[in-house]
PDB file of C-alpha atoms in Angstrom:
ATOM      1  CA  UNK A   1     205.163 114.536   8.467  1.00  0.00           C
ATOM      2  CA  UNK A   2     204.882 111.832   6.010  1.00  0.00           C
ATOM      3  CA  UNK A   3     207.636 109.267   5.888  1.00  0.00           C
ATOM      4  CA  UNK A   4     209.662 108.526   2.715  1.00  0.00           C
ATOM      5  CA  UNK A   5     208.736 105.260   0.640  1.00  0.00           C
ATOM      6  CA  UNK A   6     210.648 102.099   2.686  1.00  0.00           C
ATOM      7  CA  UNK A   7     209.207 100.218  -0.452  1.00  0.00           C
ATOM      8  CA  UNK A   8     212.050  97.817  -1.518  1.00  0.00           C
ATOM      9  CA  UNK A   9     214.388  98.105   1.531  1.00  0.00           C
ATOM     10  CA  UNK A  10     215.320  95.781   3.737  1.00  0.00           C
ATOM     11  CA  UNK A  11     214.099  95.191   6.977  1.00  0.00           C
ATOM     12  CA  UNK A  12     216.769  96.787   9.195  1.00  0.00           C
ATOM     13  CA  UNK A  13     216.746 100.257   6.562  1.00  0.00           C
ATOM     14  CA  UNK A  14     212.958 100.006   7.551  1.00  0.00           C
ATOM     15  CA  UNK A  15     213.168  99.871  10.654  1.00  0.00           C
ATOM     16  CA  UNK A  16     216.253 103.034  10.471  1.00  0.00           C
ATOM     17  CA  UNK A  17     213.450 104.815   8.739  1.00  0.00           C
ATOM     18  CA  UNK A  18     211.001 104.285  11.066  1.00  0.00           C
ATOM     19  CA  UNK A  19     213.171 105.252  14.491  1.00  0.00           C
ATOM     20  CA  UNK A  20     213.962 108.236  12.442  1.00  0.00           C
ATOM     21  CA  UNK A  21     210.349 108.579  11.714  1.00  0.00           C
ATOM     22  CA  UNK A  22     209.515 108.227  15.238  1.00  0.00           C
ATOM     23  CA  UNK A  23     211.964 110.735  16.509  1.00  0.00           C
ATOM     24  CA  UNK A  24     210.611 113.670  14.510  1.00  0.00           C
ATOM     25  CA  UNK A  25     207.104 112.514  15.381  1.00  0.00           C
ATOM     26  CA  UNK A  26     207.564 111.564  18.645  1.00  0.00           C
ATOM     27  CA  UNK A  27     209.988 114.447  20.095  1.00  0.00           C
ATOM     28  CA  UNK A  28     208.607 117.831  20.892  1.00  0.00           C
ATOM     29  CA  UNK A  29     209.916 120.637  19.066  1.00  0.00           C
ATOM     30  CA  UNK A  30     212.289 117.993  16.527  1.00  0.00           C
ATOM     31  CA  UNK A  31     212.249 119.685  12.955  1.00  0.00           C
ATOM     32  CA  UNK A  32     214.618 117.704  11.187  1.00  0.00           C
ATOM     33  CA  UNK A  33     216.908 114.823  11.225  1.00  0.00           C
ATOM     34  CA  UNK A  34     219.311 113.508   9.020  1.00  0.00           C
ATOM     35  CA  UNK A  35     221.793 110.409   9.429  1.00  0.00           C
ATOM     36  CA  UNK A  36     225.304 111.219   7.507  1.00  0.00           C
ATOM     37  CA  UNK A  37     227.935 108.933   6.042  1.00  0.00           C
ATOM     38  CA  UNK A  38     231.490 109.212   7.556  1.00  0.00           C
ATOM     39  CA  UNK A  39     232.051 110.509   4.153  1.00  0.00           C
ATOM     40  CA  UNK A  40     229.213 112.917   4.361  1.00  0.00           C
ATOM     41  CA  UNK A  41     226.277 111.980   2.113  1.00  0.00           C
ATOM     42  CA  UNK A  42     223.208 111.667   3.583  1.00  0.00           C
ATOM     43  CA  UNK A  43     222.194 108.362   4.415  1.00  0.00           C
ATOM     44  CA  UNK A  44     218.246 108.701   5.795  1.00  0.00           C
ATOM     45  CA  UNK A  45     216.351 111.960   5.986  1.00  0.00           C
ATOM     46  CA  UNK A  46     213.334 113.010   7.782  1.00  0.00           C
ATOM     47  CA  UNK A  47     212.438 114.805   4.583  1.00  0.00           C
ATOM     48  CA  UNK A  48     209.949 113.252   2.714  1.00  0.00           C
ATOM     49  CA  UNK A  49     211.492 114.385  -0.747  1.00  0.00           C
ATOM     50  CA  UNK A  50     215.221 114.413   0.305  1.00  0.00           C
ATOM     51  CA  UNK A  51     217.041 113.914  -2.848  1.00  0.00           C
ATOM     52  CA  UNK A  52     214.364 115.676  -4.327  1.00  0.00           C
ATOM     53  CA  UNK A  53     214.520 119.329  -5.537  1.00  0.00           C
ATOM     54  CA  UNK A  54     211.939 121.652  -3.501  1.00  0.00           C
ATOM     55  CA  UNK A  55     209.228 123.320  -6.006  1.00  0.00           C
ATOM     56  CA  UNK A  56     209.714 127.357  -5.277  1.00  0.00           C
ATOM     57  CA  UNK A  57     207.884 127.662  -2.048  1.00  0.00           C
ATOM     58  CA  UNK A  58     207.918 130.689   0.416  1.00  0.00           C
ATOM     59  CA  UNK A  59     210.537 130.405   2.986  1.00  0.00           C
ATOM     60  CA  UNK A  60     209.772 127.770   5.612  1.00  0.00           C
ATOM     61  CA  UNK A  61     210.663 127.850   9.599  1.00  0.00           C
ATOM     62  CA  UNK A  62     211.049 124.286   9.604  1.00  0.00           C
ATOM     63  CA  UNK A  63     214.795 123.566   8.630  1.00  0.00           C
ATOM     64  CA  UNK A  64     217.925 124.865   7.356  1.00  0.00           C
ATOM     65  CA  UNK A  65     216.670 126.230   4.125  1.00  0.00           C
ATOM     66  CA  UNK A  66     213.532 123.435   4.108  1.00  0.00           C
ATOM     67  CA  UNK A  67     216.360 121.133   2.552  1.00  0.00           C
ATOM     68  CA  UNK A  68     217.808 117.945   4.518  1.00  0.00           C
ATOM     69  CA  UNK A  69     220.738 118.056   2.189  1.00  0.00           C
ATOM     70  CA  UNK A  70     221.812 121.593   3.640  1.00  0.00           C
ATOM     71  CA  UNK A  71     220.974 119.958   7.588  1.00  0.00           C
ATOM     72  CA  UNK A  72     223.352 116.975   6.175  1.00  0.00           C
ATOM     73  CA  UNK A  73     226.145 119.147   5.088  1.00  0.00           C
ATOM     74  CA  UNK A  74     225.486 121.029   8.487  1.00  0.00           C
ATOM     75  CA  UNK A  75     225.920 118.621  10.195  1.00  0.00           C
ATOM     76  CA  UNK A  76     228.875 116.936   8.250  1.00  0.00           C
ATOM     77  CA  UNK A  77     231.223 120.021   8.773  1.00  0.00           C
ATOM     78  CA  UNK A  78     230.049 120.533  12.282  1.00  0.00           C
ATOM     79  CA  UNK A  79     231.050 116.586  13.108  1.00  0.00           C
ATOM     80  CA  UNK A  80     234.335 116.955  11.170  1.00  0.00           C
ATOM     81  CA  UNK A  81     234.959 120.544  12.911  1.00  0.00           C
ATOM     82  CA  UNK A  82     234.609 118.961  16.646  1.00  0.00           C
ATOM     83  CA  UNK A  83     236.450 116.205  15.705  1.00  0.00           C
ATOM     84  CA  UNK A  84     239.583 118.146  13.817  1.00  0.00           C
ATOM     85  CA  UNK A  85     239.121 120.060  17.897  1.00  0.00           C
ATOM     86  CA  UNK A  86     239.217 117.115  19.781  1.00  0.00           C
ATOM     87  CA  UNK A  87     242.366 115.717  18.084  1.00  0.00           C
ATOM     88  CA  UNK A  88     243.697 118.878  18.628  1.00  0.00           C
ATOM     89  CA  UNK A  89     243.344 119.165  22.470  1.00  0.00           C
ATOM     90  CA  UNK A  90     243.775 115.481  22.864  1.00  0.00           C
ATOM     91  CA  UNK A  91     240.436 115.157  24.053  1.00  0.00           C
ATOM     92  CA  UNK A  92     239.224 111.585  22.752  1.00  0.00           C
ATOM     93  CA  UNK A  93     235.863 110.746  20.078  1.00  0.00           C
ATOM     94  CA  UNK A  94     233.596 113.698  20.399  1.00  0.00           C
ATOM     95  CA  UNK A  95     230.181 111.960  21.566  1.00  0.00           C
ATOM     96  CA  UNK A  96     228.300 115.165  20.766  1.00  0.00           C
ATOM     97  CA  UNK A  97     227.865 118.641  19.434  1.00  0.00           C
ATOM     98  CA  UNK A  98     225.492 120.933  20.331  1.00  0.00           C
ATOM     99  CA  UNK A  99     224.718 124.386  18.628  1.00  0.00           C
ATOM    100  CA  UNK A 100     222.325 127.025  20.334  1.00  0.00           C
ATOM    101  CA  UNK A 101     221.332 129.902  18.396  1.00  0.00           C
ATOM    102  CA  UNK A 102     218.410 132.592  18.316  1.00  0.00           C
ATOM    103  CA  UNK A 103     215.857 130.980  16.234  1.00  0.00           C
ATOM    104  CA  UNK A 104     216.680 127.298  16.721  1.00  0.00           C
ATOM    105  CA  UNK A 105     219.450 124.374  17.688  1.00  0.00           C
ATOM    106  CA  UNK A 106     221.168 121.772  15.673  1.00  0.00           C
ATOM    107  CA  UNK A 107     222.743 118.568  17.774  1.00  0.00           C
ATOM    108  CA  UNK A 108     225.098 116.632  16.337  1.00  0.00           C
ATOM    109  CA  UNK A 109     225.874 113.036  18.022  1.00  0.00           C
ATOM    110  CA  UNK A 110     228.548 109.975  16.473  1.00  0.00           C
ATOM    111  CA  UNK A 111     226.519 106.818  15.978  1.00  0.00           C
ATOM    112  CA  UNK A 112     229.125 104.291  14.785  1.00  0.00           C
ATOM    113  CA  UNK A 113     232.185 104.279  12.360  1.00  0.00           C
ATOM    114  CA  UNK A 114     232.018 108.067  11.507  1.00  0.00           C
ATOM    115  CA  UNK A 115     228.052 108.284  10.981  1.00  0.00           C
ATOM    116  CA  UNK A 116     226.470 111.092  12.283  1.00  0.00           C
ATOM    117  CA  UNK A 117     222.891 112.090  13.258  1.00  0.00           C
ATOM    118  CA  UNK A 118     221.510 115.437  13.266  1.00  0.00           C
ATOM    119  CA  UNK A 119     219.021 117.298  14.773  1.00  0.00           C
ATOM    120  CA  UNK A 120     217.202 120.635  13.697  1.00  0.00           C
ATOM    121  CA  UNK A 121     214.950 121.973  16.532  1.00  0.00           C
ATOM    122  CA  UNK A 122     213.086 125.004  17.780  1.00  0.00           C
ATOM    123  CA  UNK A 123     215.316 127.440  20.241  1.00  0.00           C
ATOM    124  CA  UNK A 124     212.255 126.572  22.606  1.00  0.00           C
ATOM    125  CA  UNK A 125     212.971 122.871  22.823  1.00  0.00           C
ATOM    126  CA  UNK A 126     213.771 120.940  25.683  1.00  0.00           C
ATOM    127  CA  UNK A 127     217.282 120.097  24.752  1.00  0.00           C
ATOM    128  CA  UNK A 128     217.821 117.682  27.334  1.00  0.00           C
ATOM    129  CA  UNK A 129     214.497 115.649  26.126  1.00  0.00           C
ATOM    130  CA  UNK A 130     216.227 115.685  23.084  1.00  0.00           C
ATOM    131  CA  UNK A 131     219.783 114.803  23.576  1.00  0.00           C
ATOM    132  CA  UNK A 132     218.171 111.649  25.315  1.00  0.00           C
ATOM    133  CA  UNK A 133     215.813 110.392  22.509  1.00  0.00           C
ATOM    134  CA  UNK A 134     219.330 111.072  20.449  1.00  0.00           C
ATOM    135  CA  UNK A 135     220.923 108.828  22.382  1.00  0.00           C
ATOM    136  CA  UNK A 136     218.021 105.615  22.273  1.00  0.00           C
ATOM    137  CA  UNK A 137     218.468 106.023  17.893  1.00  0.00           C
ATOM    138  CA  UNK A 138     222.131 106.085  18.366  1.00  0.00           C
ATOM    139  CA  UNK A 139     221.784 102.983  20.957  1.00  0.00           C
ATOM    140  CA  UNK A 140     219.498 101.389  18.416  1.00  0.00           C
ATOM    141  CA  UNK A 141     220.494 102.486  15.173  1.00  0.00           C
ATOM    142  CA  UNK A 142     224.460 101.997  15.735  1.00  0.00           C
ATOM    143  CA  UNK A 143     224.548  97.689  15.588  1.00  0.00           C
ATOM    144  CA  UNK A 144     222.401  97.982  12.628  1.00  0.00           C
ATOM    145  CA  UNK A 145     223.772 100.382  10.087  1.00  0.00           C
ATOM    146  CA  UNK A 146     226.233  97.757   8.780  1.00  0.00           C
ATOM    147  CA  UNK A 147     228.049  98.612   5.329  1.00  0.00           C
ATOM    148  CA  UNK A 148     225.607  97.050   3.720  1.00  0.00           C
ATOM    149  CA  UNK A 149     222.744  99.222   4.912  1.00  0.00           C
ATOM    150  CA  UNK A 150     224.825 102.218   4.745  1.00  0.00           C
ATOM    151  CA  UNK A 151     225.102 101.216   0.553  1.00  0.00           C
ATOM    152  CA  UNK A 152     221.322 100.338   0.540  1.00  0.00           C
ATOM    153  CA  UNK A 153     220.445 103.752   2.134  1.00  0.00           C
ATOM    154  CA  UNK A 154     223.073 105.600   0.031  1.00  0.00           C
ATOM    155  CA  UNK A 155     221.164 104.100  -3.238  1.00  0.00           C
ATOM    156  CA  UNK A 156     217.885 104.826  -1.752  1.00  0.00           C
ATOM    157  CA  UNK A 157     219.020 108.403  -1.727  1.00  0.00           C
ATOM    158  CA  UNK A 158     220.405 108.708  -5.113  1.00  0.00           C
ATOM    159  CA  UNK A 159     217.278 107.092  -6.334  1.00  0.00           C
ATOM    160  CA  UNK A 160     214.567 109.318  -4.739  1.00  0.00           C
ATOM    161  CA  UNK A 161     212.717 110.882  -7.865  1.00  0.00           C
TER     162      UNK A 161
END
């Protein structure tokens, strides 16, 4: 995987980038990950050209579609679904969301103010293994994506060519 350009960022979007980075590279079988906006745009993508539109490739394994906008709006409606559910049955914040099926699993888990980060990974994963490394981004990740990062990161993504 090669990592988007951090050229021009700030330190603490660099170093979101890189945890992300870290978690796709780092995690065994971790397709995809994606960081949404309360509001749902995506905010940092392990995609390399998120933003970007995909050349006409043959189908890949790796991710909803190959496209971390389609993971992001996965995993938008899946964090506003569970939460709609939890107000429902007067449950409290939904601290995760976890979706098993045949050919893969997508984890959803709140990092602060109504940001989300997802996870695409193989049905053969060790979903434990990954709900943990989840867990040290959100622990990391959650002090530092401030509004103003959240705007840097937003323009980042608008500006990808």
């Amino acid at each position: 995987m090669t990592a988007p350009s951090t050229y021009g960022l700030s330190i603490q979007a660099r170093n979101l980038q890189w945890l992300l980075t870290d978690l796709v590279e780092e995690v065994p079988g971790v397709n995809s990950v994606a960081v949404v906006s309360s509001d749902g745009l995506l905010l940092l993508s392990s995609d390399p050209g998120a933003g970007a539109p995909e050349p006409p490739v043959e189908p890949r394994a790796k991710g909803p579609r190959g496209a971390s906008a389609d993971l992001a709006t996965i995993v938008s409606g899946l964090g506003s679904l569970t939460t709609g559910a939890a107000a429902l049955m007067e449950t409290g914040a939904v601290k995760q969301t976890m979706v098993a099926m045949e050919h893969g699993s997508v984890f959803v888990m709140a990092i602060s103010d109504g940001s989300l980060l997802g996870v695409h990974a193989t049905p053969d994963c060790d979903m434990s293994v990954v709900a943990y490394h989840m867990a040290l981004f959100v622990g990391r990740a959650g002090h530092v994506l401030t509004p103003e990062v959240r705007s840097e990161l937003r323009q980042s993504m608008e500006n990808t060519p």
